[in-house]
PDB file of C-alpha atoms in Angstrom:
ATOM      1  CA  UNK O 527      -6.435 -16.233   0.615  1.00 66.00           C
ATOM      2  CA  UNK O 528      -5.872 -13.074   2.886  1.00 66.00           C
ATOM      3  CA  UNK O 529      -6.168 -15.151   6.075  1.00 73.00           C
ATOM      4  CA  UNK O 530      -3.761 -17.856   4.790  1.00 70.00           C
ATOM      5  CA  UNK O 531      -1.429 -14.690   3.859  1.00 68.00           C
ATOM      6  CA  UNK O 532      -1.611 -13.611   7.303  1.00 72.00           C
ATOM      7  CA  UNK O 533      -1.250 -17.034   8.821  1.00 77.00           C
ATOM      8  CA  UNK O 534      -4.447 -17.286  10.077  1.00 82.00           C
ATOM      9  CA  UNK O 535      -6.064 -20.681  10.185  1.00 85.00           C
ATOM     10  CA  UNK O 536      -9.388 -21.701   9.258  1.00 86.00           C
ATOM     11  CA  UNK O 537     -11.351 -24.047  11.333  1.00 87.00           C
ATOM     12  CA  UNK O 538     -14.531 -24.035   9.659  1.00 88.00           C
ATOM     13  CA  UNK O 539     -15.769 -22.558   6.318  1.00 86.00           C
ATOM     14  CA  UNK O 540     -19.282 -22.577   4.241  1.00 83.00           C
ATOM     15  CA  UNK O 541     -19.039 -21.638   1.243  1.00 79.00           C
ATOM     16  CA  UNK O 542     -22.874 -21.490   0.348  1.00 77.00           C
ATOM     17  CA  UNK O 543     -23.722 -20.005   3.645  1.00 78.00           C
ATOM     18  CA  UNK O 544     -20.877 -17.368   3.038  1.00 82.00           C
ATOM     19  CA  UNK O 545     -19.071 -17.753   6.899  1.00 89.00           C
ATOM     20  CA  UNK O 546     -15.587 -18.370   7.810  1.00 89.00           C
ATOM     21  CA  UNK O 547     -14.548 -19.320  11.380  1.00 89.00           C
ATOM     22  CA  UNK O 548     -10.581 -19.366  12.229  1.00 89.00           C
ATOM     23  CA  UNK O 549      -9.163 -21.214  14.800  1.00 89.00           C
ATOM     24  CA  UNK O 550      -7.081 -19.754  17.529  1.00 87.00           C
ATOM     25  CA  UNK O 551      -3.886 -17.812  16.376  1.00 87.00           C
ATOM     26  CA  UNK O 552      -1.092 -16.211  18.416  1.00 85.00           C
ATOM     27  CA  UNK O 553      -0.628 -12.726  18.836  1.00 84.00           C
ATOM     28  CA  UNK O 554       2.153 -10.422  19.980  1.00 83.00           C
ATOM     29  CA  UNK O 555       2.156  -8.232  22.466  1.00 81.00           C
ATOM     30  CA  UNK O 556       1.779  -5.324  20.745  1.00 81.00           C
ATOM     31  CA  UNK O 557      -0.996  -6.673  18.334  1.00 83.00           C
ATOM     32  CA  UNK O 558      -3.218  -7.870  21.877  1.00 81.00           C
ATOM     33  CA  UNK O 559      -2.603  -4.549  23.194  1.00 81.00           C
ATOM     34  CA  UNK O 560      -3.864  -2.663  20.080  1.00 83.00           C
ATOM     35  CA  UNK O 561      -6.821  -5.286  19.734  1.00 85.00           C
ATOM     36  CA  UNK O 562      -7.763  -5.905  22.871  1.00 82.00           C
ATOM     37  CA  UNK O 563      -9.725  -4.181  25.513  1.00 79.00           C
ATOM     38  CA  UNK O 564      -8.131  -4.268  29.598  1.00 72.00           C
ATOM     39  CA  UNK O 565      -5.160  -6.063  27.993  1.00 68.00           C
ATOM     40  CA  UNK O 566      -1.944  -6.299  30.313  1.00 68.00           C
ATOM     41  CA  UNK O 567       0.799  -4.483  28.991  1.00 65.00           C
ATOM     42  CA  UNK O 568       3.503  -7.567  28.866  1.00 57.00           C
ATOM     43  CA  UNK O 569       0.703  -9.915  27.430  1.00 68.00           C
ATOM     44  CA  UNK O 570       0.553 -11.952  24.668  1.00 75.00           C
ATOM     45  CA  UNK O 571      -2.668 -13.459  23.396  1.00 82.00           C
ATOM     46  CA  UNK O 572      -4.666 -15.436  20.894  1.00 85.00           C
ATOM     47  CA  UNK O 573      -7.245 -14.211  18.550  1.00 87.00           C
ATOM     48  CA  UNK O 574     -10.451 -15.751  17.017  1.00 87.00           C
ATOM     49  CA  UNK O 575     -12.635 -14.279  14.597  1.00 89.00           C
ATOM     50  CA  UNK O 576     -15.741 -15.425  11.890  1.00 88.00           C
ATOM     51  CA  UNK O 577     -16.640 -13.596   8.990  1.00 88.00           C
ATOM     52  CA  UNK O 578     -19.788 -13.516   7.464  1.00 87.00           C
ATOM     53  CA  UNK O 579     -20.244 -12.374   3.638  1.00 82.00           C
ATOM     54  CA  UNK O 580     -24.250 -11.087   3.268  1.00 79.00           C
ATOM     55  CA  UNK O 581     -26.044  -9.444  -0.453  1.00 77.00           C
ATOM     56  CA  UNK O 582     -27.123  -6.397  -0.084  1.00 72.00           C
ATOM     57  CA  UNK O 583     -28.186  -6.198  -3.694  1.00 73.00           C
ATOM     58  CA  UNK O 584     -28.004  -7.733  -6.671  1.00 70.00           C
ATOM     59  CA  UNK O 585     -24.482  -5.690  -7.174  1.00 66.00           C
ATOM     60  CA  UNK O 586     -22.806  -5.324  -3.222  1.00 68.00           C
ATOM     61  CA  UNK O 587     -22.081  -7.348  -0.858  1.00 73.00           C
ATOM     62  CA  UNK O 588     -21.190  -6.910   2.341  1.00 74.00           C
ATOM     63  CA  UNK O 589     -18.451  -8.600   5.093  1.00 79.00           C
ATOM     64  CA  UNK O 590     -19.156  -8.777   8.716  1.00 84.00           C
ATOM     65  CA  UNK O 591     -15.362  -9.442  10.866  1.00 85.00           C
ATOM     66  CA  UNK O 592     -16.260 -10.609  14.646  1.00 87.00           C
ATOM     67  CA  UNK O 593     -13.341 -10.982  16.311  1.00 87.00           C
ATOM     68  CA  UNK O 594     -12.720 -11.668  20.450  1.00 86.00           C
ATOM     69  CA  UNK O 595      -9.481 -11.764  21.662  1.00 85.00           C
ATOM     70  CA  UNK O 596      -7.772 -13.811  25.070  1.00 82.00           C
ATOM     71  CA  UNK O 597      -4.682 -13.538  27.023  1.00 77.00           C
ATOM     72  CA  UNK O 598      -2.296 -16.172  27.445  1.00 69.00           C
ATOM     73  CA  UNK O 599      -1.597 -17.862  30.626  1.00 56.00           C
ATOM     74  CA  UNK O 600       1.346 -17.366  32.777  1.00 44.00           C
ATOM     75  CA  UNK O 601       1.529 -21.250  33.792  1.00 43.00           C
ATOM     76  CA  UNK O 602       2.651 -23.530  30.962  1.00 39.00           C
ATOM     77  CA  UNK O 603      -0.728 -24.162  30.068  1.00 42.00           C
ATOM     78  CA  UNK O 604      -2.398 -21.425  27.781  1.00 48.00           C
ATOM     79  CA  UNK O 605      -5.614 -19.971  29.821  1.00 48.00           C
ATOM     80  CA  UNK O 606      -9.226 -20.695  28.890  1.00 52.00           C
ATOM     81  CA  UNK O 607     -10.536 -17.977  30.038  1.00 56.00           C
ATOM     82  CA  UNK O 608     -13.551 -15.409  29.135  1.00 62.00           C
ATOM     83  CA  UNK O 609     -12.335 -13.243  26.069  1.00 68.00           C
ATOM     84  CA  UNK O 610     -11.734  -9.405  26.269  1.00 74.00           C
ATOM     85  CA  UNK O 611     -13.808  -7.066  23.827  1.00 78.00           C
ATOM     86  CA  UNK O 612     -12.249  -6.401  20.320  1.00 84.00           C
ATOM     87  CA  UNK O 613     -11.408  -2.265  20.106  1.00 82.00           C
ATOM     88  CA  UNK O 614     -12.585  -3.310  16.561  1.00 81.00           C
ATOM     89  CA  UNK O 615      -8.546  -2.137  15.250  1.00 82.00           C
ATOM     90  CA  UNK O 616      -8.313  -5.778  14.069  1.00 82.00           C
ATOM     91  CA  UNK O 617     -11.420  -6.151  12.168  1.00 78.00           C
ATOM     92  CA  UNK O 618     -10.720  -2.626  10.646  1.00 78.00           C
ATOM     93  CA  UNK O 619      -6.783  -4.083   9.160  1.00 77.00           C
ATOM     94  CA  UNK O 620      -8.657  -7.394   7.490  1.00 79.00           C
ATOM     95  CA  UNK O 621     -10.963  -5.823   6.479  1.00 76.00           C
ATOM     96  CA  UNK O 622      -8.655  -3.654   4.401  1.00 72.00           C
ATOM     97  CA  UNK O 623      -6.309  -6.302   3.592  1.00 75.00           C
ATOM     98  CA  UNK O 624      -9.443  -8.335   2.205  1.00 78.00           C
ATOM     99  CA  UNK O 625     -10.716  -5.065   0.242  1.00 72.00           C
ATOM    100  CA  UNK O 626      -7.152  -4.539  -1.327  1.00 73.00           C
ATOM    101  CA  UNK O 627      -6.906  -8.252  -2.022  1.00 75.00           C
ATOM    102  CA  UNK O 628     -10.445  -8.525  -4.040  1.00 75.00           C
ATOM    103  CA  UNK O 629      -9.487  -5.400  -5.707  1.00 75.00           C
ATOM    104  CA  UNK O 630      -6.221  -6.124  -7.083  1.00 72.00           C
ATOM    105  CA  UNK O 631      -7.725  -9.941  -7.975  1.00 77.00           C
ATOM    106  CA  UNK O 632     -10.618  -7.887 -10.489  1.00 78.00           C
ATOM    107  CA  UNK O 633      -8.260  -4.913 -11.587  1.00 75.00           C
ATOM    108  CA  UNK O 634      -4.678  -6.125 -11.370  1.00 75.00           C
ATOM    109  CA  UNK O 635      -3.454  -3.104 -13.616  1.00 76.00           C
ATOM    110  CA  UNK O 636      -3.759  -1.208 -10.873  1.00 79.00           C
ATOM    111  CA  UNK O 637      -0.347  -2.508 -10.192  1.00 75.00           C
ATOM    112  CA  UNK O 638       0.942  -0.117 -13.150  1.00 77.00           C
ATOM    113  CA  UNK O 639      -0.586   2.684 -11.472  1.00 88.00           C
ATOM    114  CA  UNK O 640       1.162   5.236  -9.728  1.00 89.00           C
ATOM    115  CA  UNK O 641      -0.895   7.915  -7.469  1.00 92.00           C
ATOM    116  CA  UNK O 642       1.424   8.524  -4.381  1.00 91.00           C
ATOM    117  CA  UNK O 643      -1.240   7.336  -1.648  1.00 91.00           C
ATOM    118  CA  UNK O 644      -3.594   4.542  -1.309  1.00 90.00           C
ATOM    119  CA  UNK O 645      -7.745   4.816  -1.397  1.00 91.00           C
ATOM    120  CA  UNK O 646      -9.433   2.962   1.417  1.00 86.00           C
ATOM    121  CA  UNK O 647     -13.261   2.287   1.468  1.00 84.00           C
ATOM    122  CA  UNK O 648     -15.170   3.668   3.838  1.00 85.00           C
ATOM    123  CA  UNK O 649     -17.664   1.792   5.230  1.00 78.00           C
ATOM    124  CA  UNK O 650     -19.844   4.781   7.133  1.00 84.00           C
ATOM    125  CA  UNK O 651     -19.791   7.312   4.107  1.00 89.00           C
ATOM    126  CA  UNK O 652     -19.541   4.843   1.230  1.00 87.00           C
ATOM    127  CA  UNK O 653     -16.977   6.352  -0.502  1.00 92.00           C
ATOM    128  CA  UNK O 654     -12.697   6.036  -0.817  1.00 93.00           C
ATOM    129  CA  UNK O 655     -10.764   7.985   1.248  1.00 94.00           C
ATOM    130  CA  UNK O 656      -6.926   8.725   1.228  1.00 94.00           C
ATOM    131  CA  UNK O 657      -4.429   7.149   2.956  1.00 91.00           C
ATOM    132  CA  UNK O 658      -0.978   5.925   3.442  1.00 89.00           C
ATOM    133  CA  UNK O 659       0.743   9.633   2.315  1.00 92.00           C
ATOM    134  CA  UNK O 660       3.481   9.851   4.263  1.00 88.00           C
ATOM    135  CA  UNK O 661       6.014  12.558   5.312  1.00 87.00           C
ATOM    136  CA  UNK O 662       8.581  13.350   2.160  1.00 85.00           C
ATOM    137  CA  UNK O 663       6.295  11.014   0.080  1.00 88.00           C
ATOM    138  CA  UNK O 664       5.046  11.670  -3.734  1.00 90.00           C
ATOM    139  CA  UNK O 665       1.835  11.610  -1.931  1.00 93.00           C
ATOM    140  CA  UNK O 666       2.234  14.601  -0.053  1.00 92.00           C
ATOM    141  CA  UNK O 667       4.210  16.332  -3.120  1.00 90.00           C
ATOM    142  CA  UNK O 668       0.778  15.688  -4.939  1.00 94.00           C
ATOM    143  CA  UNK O 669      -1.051  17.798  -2.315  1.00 96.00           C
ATOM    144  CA  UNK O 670      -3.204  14.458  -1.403  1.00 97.00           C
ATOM    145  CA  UNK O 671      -3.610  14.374   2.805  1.00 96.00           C
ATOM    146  CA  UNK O 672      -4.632  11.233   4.701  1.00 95.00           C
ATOM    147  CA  UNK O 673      -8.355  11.290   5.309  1.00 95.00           C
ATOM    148  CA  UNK O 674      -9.102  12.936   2.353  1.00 97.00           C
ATOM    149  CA  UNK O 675     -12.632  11.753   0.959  1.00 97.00           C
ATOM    150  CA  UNK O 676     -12.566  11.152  -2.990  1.00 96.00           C
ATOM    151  CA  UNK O 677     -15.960  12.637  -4.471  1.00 97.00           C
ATOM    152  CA  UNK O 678     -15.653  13.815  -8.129  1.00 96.00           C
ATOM    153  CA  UNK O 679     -12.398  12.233 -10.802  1.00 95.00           C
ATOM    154  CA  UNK O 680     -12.592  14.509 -14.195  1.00 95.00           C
ATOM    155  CA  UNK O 681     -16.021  15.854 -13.345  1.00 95.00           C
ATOM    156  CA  UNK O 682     -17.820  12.064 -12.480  1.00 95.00           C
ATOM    157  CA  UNK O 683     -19.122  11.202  -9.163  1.00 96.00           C
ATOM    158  CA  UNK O 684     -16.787   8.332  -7.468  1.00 94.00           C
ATOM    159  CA  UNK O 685     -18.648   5.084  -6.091  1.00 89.00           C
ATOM    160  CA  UNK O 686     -17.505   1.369  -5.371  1.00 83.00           C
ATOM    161  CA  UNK O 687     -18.669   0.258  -8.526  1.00 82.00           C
ATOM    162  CA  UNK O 688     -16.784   3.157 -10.851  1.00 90.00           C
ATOM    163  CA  UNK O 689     -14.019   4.366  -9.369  1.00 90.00           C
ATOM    164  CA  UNK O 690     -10.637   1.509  -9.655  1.00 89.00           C
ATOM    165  CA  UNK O 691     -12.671   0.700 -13.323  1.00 88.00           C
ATOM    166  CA  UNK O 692     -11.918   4.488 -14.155  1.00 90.00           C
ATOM    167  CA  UNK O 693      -8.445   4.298 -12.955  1.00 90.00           C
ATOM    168  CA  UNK O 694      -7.456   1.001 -14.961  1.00 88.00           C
ATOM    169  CA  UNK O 695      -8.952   2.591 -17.866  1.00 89.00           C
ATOM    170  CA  UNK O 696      -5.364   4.628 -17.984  1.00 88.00           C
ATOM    171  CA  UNK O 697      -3.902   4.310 -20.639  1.00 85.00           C
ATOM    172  CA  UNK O 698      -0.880   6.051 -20.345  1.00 87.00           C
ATOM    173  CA  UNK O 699       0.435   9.152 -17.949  1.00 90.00           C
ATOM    174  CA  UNK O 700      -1.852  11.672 -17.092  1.00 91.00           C
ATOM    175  CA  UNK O 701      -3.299  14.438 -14.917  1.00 94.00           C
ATOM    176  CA  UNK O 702      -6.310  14.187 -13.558  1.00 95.00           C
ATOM    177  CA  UNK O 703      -8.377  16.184 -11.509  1.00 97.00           C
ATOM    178  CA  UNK O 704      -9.940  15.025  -8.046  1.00 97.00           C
ATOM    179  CA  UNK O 705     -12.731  16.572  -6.150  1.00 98.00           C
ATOM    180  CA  UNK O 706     -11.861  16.074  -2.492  1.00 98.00           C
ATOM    181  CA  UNK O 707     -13.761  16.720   0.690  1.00 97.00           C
ATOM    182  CA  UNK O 708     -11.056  17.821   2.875  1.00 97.00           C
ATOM    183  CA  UNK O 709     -12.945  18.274   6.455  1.00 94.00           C
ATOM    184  CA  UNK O 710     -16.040  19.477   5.130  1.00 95.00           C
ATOM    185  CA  UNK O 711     -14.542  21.979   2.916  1.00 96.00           C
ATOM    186  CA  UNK O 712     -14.450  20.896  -1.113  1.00 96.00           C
ATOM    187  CA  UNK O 713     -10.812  20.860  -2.706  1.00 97.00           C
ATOM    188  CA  UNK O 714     -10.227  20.832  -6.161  1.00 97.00           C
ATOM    189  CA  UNK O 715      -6.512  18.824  -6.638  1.00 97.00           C
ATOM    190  CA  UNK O 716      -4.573  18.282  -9.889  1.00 96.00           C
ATOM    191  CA  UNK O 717      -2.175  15.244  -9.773  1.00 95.00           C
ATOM    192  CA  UNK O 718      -0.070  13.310 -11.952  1.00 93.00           C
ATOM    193  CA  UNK O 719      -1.266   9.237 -12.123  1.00 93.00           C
ATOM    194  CA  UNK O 720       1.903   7.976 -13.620  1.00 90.00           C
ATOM    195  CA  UNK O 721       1.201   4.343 -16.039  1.00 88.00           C
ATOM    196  CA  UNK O 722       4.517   1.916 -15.772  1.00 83.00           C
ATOM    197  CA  UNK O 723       4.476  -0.996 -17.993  1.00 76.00           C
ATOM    198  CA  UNK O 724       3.991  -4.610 -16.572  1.00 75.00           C
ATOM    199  CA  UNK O 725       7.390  -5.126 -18.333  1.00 75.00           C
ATOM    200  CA  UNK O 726       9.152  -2.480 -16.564  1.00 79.00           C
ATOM    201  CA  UNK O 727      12.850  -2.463 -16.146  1.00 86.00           C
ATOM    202  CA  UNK O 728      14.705  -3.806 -13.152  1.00 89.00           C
ATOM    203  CA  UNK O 729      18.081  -1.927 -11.603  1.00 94.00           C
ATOM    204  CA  UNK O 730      17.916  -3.640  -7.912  1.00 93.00           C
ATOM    205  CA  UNK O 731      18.160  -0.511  -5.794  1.00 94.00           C
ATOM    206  CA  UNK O 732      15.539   1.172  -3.378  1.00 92.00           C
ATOM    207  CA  UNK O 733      15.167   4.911  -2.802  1.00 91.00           C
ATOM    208  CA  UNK O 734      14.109   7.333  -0.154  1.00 87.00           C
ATOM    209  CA  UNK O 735      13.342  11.059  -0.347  1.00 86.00           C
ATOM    210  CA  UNK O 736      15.060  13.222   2.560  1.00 82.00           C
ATOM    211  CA  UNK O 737      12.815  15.365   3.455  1.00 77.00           C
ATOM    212  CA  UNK O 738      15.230  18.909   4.177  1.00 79.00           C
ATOM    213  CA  UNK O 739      17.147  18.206   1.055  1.00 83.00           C
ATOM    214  CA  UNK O 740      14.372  17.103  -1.362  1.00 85.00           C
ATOM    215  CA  UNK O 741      17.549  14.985  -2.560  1.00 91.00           C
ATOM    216  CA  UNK O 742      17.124  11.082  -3.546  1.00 94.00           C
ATOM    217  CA  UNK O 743      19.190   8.757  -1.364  1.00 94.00           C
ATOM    218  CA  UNK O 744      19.897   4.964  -2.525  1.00 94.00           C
ATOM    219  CA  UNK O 745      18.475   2.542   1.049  1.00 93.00           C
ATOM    220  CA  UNK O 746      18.728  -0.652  -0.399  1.00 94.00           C
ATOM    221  CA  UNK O 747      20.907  -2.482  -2.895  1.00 94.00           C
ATOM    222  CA  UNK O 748      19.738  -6.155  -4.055  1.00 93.00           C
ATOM    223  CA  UNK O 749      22.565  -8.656  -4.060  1.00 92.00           C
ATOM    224  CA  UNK O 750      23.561  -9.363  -7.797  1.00 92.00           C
ATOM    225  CA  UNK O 751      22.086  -6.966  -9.268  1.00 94.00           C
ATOM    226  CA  UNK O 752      22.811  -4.321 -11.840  1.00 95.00           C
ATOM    227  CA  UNK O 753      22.920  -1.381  -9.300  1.00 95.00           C
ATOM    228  CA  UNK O 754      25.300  -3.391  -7.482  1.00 95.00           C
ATOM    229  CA  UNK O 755      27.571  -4.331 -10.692  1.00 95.00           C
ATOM    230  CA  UNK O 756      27.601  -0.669 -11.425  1.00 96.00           C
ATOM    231  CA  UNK O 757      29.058  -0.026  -8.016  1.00 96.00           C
ATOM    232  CA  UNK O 758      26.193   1.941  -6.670  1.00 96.00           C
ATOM    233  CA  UNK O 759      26.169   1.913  -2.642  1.00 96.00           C
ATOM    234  CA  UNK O 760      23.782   2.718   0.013  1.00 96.00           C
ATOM    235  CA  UNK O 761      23.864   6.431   0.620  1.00 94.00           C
ATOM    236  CA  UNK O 762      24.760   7.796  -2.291  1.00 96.00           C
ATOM    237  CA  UNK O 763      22.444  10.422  -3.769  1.00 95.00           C
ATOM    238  CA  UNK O 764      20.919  10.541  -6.805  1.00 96.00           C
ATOM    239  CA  UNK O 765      21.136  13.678  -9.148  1.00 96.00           C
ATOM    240  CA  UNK O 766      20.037  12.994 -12.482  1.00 96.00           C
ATOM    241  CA  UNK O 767      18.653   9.987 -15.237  1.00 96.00           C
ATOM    242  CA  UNK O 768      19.928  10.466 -18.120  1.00 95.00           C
ATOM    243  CA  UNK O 769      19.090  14.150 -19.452  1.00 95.00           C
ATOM    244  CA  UNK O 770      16.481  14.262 -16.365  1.00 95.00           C
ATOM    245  CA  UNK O 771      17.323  16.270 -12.966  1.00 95.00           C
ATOM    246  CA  UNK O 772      15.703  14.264 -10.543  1.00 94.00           C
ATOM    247  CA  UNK O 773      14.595  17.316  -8.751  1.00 91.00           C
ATOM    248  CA  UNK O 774      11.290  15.273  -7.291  1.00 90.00           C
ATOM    249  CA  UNK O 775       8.964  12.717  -7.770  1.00 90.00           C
ATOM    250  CA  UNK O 776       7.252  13.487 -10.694  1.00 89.00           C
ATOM    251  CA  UNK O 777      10.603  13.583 -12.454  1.00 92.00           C
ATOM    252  CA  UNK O 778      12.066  10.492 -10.228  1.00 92.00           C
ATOM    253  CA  UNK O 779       8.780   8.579 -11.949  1.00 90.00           C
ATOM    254  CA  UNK O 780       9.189  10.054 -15.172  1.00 89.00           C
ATOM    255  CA  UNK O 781      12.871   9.279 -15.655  1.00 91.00           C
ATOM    256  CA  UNK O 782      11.899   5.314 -14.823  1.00 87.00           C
ATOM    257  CA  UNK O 783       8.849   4.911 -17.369  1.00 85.00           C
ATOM    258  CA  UNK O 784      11.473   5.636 -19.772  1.00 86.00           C
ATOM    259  CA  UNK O 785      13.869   3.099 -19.148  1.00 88.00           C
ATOM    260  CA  UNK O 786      13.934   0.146 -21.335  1.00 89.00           C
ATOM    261  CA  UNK O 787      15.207  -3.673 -20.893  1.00 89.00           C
ATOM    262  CA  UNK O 788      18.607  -4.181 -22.273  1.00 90.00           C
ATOM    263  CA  UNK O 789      19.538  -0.800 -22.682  1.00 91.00           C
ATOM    264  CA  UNK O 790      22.094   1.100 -20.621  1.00 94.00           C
ATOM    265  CA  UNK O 791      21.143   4.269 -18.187  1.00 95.00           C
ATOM    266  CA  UNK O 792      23.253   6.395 -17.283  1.00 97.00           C
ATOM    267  CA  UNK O 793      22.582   7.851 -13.163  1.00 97.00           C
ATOM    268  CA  UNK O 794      24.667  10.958 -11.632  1.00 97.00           C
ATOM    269  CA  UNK O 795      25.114  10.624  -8.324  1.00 97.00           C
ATOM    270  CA  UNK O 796      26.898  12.565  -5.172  1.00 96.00           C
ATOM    271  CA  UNK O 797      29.170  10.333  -3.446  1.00 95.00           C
ATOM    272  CA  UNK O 798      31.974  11.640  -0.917  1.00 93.00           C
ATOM    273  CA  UNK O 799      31.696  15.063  -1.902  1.00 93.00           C
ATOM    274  CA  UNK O 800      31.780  14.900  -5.407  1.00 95.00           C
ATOM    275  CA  UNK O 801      29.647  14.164  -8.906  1.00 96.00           C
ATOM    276  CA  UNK O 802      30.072  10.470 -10.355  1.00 96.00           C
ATOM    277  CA  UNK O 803      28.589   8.832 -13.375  1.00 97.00           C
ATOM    278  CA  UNK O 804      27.395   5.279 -13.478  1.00 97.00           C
ATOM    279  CA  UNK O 805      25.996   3.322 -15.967  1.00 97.00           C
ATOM    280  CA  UNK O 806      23.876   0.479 -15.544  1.00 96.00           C
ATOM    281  CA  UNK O 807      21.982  -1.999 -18.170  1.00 94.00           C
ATOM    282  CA  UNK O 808      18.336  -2.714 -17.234  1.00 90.00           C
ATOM    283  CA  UNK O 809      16.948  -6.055 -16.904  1.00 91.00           C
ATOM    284  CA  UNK O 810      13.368  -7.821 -17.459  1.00 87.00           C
ATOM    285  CA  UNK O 811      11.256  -7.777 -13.712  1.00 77.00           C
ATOM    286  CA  UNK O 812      12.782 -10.307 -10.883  1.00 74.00           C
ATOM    287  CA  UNK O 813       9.719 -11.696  -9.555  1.00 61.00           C
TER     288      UNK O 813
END
């Protein structure tokens, strides 16, 4: 399913033996560059790859990505040529993508879980490691730092098998405490996993955090949608939910778990140099 997500064909699969072959797919520029080794900087290219699933035990498994990568012709006819080495950046994304898809496929409550920053497995010290925290992000207001290496949650050591099965077992919001290894030095780091509801409220507007201000500024309004019936436009600033000053993210994400379909919120925003109230009446999740 990732490969077909990423419109990647498959030319050949075994399903017993556990192997995947893909046929040839096109890649930009920018992609071959990143992928490829001695790769032209103008080029475009194609991509092939097989993918091998082998038991290590009676509990893991593991996937093997080979990937080689070619450059397209500049005739009409796409070249044949010898392939250029893989810089191994491409087997590294799928790889992810895969791992995130499996996950999310076993523990799809994971969905309702808000942490700020993603956990990526790492292959060469078998354990999770942060990433994704960017700049401005509730991530970063957490105190979580890309490459971060998750040992201990609440006191219990963190492994493939335990640690998204202790996460879904939230219940509701709470704090719990991770034992990173931040660059060989041990950090003990509180932070707030937030719980939404599958069933939570819809208002049709994105946000993004400045950075200098702290303040919340509206990006994105979704055609017919209750943030757009309630007049709310890109750039205005959010203030305040209801009785909540929305003075981060911990209060952004508290203010929304308490919004509820069908009832009317009330937002403050800063628009032209002045304070305005709107009001706006959630509705069930668009999907």
């Amino acid at each position: 399913m990732t490969l077909i997500a990423e419109y990647i064909p498959i030319e050949t699969q075994d399903e017993e033996g556990g192997t995947v072959k893909t046929s040839e797919f096109k890649i930009q520029p920018n992609e071959f560059q990143k992928w490829a080794h001695k790769a032209f900087v103008s080029s475009d290219g194609y991509g092939q790859a097989r993918l091998r699933l082998l038991s290590i035990d009676r509990e893991r498994t593991r996937l093997e990505i080979a990937a080689q990568f070619r450059g397209e012709s500049t005739s009409m006819v796409p070249a044949t040529g010898r392939y250029y080495e893989s810089t191994g950046a491409f087997e590294s994304q799928l790889a992810a993508r895969i791992h995130a898809y499996v996950i999310l496929n076993k523990y799809p409550k994971l969905l309702q879980l808000v942490t700020g920053c993603n956990f990526r497995w790492n292959e060469q010290i078998e354990h999770y490691e942060i990433s994704g925290v960017e700049p401005g992000s509730f991530g970063e207001a957490q105190g979580f730092q890309n490459g971060d290496i998750v040992i201990q949650l609440d006191g219990i050591n963190m492994t493939m098998e335990n640690f998204f099965a202790t996460l879904v077992s939230i219940e509701q919001t709470e704090t719990k405490t991770f034992f990173l290894d931040r660059g060989g030095k041990g950090v003990l780091l509180e932070a707030t996993i937030f719980y939404l509801p599958n069933d939570l409220p819809w208002f049709g507007f994105h946000v993004g955090r400045d950075i200098e201000t702290g303040r919340f500024q509206v990006t994105d309004i979704i055609e017919d949608s209750p943030a757009e019936d309630a007049g709310l436009m890109v750039g205005d600033l959010l203030l305040q939910e209801e009785e909540i000053p929305l003075a981060g993210w911990y209060e952004y994400y508290r203010a929304m778990s308490g919004a509820r379909v069908g009832v009317e919120r009330n937002f403050l925003i800063w628009r032209d140099g002045s304070e305005r109230w709107l009001t706006m009446r959630a509705e069930p999740p668009r999907s």
